[in-house]
Short mmCIF file of C-alpha atoms in Angstrom, two decimals:
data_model
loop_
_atom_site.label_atom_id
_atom_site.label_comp_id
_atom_site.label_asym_id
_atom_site.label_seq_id
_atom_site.Cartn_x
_atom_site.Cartn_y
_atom_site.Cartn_z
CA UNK A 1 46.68 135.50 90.96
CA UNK A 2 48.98 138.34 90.05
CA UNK A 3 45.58 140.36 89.66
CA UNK A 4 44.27 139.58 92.34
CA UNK A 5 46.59 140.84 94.45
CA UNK A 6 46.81 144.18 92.70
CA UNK A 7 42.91 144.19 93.54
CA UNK A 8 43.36 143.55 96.85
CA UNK A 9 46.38 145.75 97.22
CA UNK A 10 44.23 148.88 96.06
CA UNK A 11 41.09 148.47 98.57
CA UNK A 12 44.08 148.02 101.10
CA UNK A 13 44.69 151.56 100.65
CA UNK A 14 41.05 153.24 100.75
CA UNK A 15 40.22 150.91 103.64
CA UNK A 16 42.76 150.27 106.89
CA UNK A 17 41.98 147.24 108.87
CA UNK A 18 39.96 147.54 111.61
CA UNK A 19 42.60 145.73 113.60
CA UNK A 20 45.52 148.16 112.59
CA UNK A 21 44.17 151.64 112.86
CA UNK A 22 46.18 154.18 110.81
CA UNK A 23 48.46 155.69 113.50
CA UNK A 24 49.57 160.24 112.83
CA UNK A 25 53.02 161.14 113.87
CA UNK A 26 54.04 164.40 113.03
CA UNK A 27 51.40 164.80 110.00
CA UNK A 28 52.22 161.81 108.48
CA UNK A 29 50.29 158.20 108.75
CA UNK A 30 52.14 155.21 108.83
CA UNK A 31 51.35 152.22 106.99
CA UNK A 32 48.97 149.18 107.97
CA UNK A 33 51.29 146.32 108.88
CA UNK A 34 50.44 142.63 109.47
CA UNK A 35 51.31 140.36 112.24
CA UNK A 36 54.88 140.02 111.51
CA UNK A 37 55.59 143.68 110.88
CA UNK A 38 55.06 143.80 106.79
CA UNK A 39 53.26 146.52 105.24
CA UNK A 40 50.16 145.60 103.44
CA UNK A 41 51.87 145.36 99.92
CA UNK A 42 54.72 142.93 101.18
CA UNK A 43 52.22 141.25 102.84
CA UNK A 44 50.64 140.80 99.88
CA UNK A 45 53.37 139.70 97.72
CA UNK A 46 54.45 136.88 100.32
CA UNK A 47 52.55 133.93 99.03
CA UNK A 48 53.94 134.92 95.66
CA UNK A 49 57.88 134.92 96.55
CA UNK A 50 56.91 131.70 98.17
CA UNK A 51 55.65 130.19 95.36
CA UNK A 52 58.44 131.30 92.91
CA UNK A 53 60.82 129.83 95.92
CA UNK A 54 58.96 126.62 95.42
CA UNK A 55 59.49 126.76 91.95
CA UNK A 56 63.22 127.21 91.77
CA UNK A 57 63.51 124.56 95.05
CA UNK A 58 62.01 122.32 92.58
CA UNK A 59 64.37 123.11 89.54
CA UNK A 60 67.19 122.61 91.27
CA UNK A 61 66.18 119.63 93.09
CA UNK A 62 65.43 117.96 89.42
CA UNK A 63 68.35 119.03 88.22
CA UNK A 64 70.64 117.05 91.29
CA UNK A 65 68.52 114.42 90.84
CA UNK A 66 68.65 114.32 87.63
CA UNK A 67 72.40 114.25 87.23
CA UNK A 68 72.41 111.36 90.20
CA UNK A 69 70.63 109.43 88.21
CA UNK A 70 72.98 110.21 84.96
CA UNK A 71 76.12 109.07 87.43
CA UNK A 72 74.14 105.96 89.21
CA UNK A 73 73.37 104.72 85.32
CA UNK A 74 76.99 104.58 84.82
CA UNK A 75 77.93 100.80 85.20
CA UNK A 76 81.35 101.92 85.93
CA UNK A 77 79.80 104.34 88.79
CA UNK A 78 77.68 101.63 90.33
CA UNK A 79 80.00 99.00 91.16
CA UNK A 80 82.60 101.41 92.67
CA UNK A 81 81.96 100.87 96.24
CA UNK A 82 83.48 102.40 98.62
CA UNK A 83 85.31 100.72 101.31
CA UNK A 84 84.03 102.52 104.64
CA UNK A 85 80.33 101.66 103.95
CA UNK A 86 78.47 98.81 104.79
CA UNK A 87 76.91 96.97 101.79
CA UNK A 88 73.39 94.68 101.95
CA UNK A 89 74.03 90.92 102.20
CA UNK A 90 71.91 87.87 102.71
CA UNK A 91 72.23 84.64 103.69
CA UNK A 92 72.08 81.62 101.46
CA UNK A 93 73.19 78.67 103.20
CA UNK A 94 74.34 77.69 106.68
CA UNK A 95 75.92 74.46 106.91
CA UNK A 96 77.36 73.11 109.85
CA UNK A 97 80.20 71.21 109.11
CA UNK A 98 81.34 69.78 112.02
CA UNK A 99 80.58 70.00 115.79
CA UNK A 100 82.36 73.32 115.96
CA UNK A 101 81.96 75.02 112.73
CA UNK A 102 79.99 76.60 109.87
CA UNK A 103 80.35 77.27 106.80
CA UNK A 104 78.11 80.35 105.66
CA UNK A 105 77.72 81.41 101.84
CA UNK A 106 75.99 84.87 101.15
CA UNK A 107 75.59 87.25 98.21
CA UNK A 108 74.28 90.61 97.59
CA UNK A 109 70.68 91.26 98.74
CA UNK A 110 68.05 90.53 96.48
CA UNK A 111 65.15 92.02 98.34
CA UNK A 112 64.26 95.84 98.53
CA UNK A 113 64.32 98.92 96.50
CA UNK A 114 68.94 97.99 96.92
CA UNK A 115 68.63 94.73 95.45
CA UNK A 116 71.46 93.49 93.30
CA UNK A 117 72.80 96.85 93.67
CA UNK A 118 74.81 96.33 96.46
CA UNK A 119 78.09 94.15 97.63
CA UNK A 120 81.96 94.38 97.55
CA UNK A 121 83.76 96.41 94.54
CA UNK A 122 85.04 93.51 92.46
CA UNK A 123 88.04 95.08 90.71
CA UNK A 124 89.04 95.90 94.68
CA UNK A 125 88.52 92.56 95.57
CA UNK A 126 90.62 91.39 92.71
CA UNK A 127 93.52 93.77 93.83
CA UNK A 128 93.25 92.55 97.41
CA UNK A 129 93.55 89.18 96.43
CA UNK A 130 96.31 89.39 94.30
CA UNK A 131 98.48 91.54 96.87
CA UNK A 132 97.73 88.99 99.78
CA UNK A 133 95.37 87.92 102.40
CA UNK A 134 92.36 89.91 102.45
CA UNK A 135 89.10 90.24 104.81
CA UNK A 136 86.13 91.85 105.10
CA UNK A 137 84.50 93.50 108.47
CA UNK A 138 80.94 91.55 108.74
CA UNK A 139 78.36 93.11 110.88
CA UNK A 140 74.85 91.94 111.73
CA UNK A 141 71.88 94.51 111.84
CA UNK A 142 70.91 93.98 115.28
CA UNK A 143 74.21 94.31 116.70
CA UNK A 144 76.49 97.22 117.16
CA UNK A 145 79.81 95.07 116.65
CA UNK A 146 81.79 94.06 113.99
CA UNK A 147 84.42 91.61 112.70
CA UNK A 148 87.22 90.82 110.49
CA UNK A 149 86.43 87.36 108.74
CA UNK A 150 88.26 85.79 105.66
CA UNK A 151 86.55 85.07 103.01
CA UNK A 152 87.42 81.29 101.04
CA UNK A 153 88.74 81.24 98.06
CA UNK A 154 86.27 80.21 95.05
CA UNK A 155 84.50 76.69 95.41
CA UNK A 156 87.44 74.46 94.05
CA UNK A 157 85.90 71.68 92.02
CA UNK A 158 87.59 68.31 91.89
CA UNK A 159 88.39 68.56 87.96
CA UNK A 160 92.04 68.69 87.99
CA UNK A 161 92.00 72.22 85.89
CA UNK A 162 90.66 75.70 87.65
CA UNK A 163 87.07 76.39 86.40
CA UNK A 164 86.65 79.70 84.56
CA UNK A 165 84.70 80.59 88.14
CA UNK A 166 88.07 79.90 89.98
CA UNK A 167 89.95 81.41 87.22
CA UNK A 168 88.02 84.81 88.04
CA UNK A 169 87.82 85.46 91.17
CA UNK A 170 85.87 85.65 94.40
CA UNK A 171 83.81 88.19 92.88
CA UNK A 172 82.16 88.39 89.91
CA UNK A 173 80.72 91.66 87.85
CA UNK A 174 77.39 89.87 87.49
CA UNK A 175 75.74 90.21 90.73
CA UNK A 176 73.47 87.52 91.21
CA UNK A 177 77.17 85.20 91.10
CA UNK A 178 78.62 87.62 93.46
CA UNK A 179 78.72 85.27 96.67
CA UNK A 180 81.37 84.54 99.29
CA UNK A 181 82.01 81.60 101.69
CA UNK A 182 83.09 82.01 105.35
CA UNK A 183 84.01 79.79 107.82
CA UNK A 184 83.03 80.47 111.11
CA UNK A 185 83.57 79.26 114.51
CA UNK A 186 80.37 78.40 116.96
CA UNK A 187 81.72 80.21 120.19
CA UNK A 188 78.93 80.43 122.72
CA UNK A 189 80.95 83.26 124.36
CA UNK A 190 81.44 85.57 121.05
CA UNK A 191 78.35 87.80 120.46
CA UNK A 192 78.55 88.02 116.68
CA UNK A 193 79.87 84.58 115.85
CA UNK A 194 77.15 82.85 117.73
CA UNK A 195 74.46 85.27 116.32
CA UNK A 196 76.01 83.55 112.72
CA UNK A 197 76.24 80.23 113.78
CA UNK A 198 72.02 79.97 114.53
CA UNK A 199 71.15 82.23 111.15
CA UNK A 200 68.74 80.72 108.50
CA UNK A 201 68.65 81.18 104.72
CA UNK A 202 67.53 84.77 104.18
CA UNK A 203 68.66 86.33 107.14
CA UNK A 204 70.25 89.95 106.64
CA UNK A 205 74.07 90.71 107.22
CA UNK A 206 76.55 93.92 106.17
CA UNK A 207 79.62 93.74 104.88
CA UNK A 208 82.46 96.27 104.41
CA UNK A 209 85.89 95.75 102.62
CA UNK A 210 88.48 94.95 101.33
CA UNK A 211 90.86 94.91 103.93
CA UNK A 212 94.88 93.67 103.47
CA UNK A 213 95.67 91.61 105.99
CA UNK A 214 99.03 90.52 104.74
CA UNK A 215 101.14 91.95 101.49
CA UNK A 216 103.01 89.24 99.90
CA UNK A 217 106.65 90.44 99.20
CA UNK A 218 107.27 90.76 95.51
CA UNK A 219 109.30 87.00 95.10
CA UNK A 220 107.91 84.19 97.37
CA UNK A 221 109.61 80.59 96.88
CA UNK A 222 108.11 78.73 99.53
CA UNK A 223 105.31 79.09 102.30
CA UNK A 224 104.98 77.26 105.49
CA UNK A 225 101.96 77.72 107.39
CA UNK A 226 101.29 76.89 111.00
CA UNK A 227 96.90 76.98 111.77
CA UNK A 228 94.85 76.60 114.37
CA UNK A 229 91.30 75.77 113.48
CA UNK A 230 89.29 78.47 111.69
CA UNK A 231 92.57 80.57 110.78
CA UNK A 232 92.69 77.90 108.01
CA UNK A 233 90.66 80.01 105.44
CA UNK A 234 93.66 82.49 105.24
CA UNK A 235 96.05 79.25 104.12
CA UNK A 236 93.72 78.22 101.57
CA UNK A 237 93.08 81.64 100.69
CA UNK A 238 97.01 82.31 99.79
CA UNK A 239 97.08 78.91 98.53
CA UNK A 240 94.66 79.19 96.59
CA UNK A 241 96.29 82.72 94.75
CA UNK A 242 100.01 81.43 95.24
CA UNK A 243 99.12 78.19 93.24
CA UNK A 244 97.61 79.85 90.20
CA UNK A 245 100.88 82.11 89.80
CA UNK A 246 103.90 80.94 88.25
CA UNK A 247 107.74 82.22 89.54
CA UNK A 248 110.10 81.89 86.89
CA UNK A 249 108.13 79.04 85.72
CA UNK A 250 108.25 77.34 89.39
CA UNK A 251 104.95 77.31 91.38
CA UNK A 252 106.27 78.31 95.02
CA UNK A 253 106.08 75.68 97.97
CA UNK A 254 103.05 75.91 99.81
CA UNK A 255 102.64 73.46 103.46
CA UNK A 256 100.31 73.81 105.84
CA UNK A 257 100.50 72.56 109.38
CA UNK A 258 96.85 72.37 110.44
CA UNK A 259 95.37 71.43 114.21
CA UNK A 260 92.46 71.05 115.69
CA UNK A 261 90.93 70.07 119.41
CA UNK A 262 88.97 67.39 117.83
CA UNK A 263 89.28 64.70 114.80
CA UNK A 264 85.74 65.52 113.63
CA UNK A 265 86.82 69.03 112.52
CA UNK A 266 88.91 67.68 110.16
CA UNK A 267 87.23 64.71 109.16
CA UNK A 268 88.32 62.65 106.17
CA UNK A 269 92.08 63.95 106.81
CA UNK A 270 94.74 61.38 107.37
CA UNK A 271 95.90 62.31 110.97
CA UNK A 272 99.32 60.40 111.76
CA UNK A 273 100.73 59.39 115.17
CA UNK A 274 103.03 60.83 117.39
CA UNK A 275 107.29 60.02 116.37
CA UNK A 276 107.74 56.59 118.84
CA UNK A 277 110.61 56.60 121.35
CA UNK A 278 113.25 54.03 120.56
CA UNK A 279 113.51 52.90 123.65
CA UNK A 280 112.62 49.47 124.91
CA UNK A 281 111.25 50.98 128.95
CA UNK A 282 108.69 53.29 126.62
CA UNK A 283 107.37 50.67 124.23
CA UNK A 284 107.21 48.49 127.36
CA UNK A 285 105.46 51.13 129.31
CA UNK A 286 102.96 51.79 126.48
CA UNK A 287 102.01 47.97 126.55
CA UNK A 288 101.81 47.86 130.18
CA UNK A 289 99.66 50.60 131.22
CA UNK A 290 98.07 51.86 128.01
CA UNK A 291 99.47 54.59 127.04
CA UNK A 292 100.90 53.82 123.99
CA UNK A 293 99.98 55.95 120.78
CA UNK A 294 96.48 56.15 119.46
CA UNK A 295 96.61 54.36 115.54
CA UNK A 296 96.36 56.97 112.62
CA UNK A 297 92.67 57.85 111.35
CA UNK A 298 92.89 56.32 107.73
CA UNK A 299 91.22 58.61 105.50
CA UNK A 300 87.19 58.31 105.63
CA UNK A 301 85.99 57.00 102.45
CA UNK A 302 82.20 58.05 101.97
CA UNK A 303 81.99 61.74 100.79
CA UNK A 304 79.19 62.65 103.34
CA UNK A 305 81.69 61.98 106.49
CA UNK A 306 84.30 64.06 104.54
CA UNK A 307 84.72 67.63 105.82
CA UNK A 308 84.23 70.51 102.99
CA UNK A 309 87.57 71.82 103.89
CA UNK A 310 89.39 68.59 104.06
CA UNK A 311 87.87 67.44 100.64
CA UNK A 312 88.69 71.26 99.10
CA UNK A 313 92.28 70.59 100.35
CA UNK A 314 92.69 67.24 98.76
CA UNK A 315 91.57 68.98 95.24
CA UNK A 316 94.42 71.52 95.63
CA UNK A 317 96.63 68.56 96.99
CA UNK A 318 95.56 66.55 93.83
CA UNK A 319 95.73 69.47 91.34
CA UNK A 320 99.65 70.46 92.79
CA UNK A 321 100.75 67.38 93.92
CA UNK A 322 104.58 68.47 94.18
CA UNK A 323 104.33 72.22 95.35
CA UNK A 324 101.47 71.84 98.14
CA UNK A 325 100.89 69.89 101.49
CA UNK A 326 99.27 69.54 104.46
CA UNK A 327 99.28 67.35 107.65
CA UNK A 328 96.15 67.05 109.82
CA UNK A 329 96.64 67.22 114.02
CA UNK A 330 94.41 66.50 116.50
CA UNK A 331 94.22 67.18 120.00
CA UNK A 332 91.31 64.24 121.05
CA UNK A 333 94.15 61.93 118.73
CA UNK A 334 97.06 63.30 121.43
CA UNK A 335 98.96 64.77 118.29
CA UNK A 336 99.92 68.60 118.15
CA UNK A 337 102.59 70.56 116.47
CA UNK A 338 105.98 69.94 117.44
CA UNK A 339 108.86 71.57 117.32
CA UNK A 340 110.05 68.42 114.97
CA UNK A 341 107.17 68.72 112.69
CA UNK A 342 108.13 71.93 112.23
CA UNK A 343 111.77 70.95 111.48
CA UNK A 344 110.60 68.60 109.00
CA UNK A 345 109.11 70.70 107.08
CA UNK A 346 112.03 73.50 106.85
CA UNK A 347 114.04 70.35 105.65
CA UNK A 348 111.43 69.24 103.32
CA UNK A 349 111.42 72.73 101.83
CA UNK A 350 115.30 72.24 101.61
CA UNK A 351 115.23 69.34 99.42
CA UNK A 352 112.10 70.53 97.38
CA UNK A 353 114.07 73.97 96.09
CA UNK A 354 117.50 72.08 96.55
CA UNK A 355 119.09 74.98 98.42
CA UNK A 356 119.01 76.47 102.45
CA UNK A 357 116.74 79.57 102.63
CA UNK A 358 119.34 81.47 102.58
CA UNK A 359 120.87 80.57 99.86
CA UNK A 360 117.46 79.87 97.34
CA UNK A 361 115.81 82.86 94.96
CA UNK A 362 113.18 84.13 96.85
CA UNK A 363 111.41 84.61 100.05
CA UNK A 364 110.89 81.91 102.56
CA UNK A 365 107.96 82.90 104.67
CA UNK A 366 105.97 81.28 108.24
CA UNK A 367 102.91 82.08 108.49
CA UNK A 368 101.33 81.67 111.46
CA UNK A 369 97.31 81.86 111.92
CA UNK A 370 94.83 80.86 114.42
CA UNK A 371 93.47 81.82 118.00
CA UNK A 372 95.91 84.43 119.87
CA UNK A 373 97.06 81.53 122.34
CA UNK A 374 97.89 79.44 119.18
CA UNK A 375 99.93 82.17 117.98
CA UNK A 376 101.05 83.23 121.16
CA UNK A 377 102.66 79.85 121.24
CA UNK A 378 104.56 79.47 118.21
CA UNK A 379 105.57 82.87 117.62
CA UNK A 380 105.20 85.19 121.07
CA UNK A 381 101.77 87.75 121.55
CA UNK A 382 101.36 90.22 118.96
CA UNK A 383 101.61 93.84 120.57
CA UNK A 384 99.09 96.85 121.11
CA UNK A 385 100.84 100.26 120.56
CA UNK A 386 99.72 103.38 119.76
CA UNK A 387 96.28 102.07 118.32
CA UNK A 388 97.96 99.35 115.85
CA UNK A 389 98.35 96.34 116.62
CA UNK A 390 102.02 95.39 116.13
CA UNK A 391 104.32 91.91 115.50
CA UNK A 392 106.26 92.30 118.47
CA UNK A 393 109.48 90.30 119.06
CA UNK A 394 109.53 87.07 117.99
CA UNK A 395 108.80 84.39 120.76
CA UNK A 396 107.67 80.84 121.70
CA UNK A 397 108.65 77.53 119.81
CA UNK A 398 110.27 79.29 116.66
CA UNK A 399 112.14 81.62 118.68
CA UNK A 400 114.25 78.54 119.78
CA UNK A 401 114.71 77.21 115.97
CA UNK A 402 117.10 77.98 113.41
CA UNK A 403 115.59 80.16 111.14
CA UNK A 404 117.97 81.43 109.32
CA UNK A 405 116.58 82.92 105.67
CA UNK A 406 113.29 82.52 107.21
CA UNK A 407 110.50 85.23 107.54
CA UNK A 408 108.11 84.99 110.67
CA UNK A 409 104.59 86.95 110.43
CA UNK A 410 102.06 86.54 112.74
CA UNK A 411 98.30 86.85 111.12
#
């Protein structure tokens, strides 16, 4: 080529171009230019600058590339996921588990040049769990929005010792067992829940996390938690993490409070009545005009009419017989959280550690999670300021208890 050019360079200069006729000025001719204002031998000499650009383009391309590819092969590099960036998910099941609720179980996606490549960093996972409650911001492809879901804890088998899987974690370094449980609510008024609720096996989500919900403090001696429907996956989630640690060689005192509008969501759970009045006009009233207290649900005895959170919760119940509870309300059963049930409890907790709040080792926390109108209830509205959303003053039933030693948060 390089010849070539020379070649054409020298009949440039015996013969101008017909279209660029050699111009005197002053005794001297100026030089045939192309198009763009080149003289002949520049014009020339373009195609090969361009190709020795190409060339070094190339190089250094191969060479990025090539150290990608040196930092991707990294295992170390690979699973470090940032927490800002959506990661590919699919769906593998989506069982509906009662007439308002789903559970959902996904993993990292296994189609595409991404598969298995993908899905939450597992050491940050690890961390997360450890410190606290933890979620993850779920997002479907078709929609713009996104929201904060816990995740459940590992599937808790009903042997009465943790699994190595439980042992582990939620997440696990080999891919193909990295998957996570949700359970979600079917609102026909929420956009992204209701999008969830009608998914089939193999459907396509993102997920982005870990986020800390709640920090445990460094000493925690006891636990009482006060839920509303679907906020009980952040009680089993702490449950789950407080059980498997040891304080002093004390596991810490975990209750849970748990309500629902409607028996069926908790099905299997043993849902007791309402405290009777005393009084002779009530019982007489009762008989009279049928009002008297619905009987307790006994617990359901065939496994298929037992709710997968009800039965997980009688495996922890089983496995930590003395350090965890939990009581089962009902709204369609006319029983809801009272300020006595609560009571009960803070005395319970009393007689469990053998010292007031105040006075035991460690924190005493409430913990209250649900809908905002649930926690609104219990513990006041949480507050909007500046951007964050805030505690705000304390409020509604336990603002008129005793709580000395106590420790309100609202989730």
């Amino acid at each position: 080529m390089l010849r070539f050019a020379r070649r054409a360079l020298r009949a440039s200069r015996s013969t101008i171009h017909p279209k660029t006729p050699a111009i005197r000025c002053s005794g001297t001719a100026v030089r045939s230019t192309d198009i763009a204002g080149n003289s002949a031998e520049e014009a020339l000499n373009q195609p090969i600058k361009r190709i020795w650009n190409w060339i070094g383009g190339a190089g250094i391309l191969g060479v990025g590339m090539l150290g990608v590819g040196l930092w991707s092969a990294n295992p170390e590099n690979s699973r470090r996921q940032p927490i800002d960036v959506f990661q590919d998910y699919e769906l593998l099941k989506n069982k509906r588990i009662s007439t308002s609720s789903n559970m959902l179980t996904i993993q990292p996606s296994t189609f595409g040049p991404r598969a298995y490549k993908t899905g939450l960093d597992a050491q940050k996972v690890a961390e997360a769990s450890k410190r606290g409650i933890w979620s993850v911001q779920i997002k479907h492809p078709l929609l713009t929005i996104a929201r904060l879901y816990t995740p459940l804890p590992p599937f808790l088998s009903d042997q009465n010792e943790p699994t190595q899987g439980e042992k582990f974690g939620y997440v696990s370094t080999n891919p193909e067992e990295n998957q996570l449980r949700f359970l979600i609510r079917n609102n026909p008024e929420g956009e992204l829940s209701r999008h969830l609720s009608r998914m089939q096996a193999g459907g396509r989500l993102e997920l982005r996390g870990p986020y800390q919900e709640y920090e445990l403090p460094g000493d925690v001696k006891q636990v009482l938690f006060l839920v509303g429907g679907t906020g009980i996956s952040p009680a089993i989630q702490l449950a789950h993490t407080l059980l498997e640690k040891e304080s002093d060689g004390v596991k810490p005192k975990v209750s849970i409070l748990w309500a629902n509008r409607r028996s069926g969501d908790c099905e299997g759970g043993t849902i007791e009545p309402p405290p009777r009045s005393d009084t002779i006009f009530s019982r007489a009233w009762g008989t009279l005009f049928g009002t008297e207290t619905p009987p307790p649900r006994n617990d359901i005895q065939s496994n298929q009419l037992e709710s997968p959170i009800v039965k997980e919760l009688s495996t922890l119940k089983a496995r930590y017989s003395g350090p965890f509870d939990i009581t089962y309300f009902a709204d369609d059963q006319q029983r809801f959280i009272t300020k006595q049930d609560i009571q009960r409890q803070l005395h319970a907790a009393i007689r469990a550690t053998g010292s007031a709040a105040t006075e035991s080792r460690g924190k005493s926390l409430i913990l209250i999670s649900g809908p905002d109108g649930f926690v609104e209830h219990f513990a006041g509205p949480k507050v909007w300021r500046e951007g964050k959303e805030l505690q705000g003053t304390l409020g509604g039933i336990l603002q008129k208890m005793d709580l000395q030693g106590w420790t309100v948060w609202k989730l």
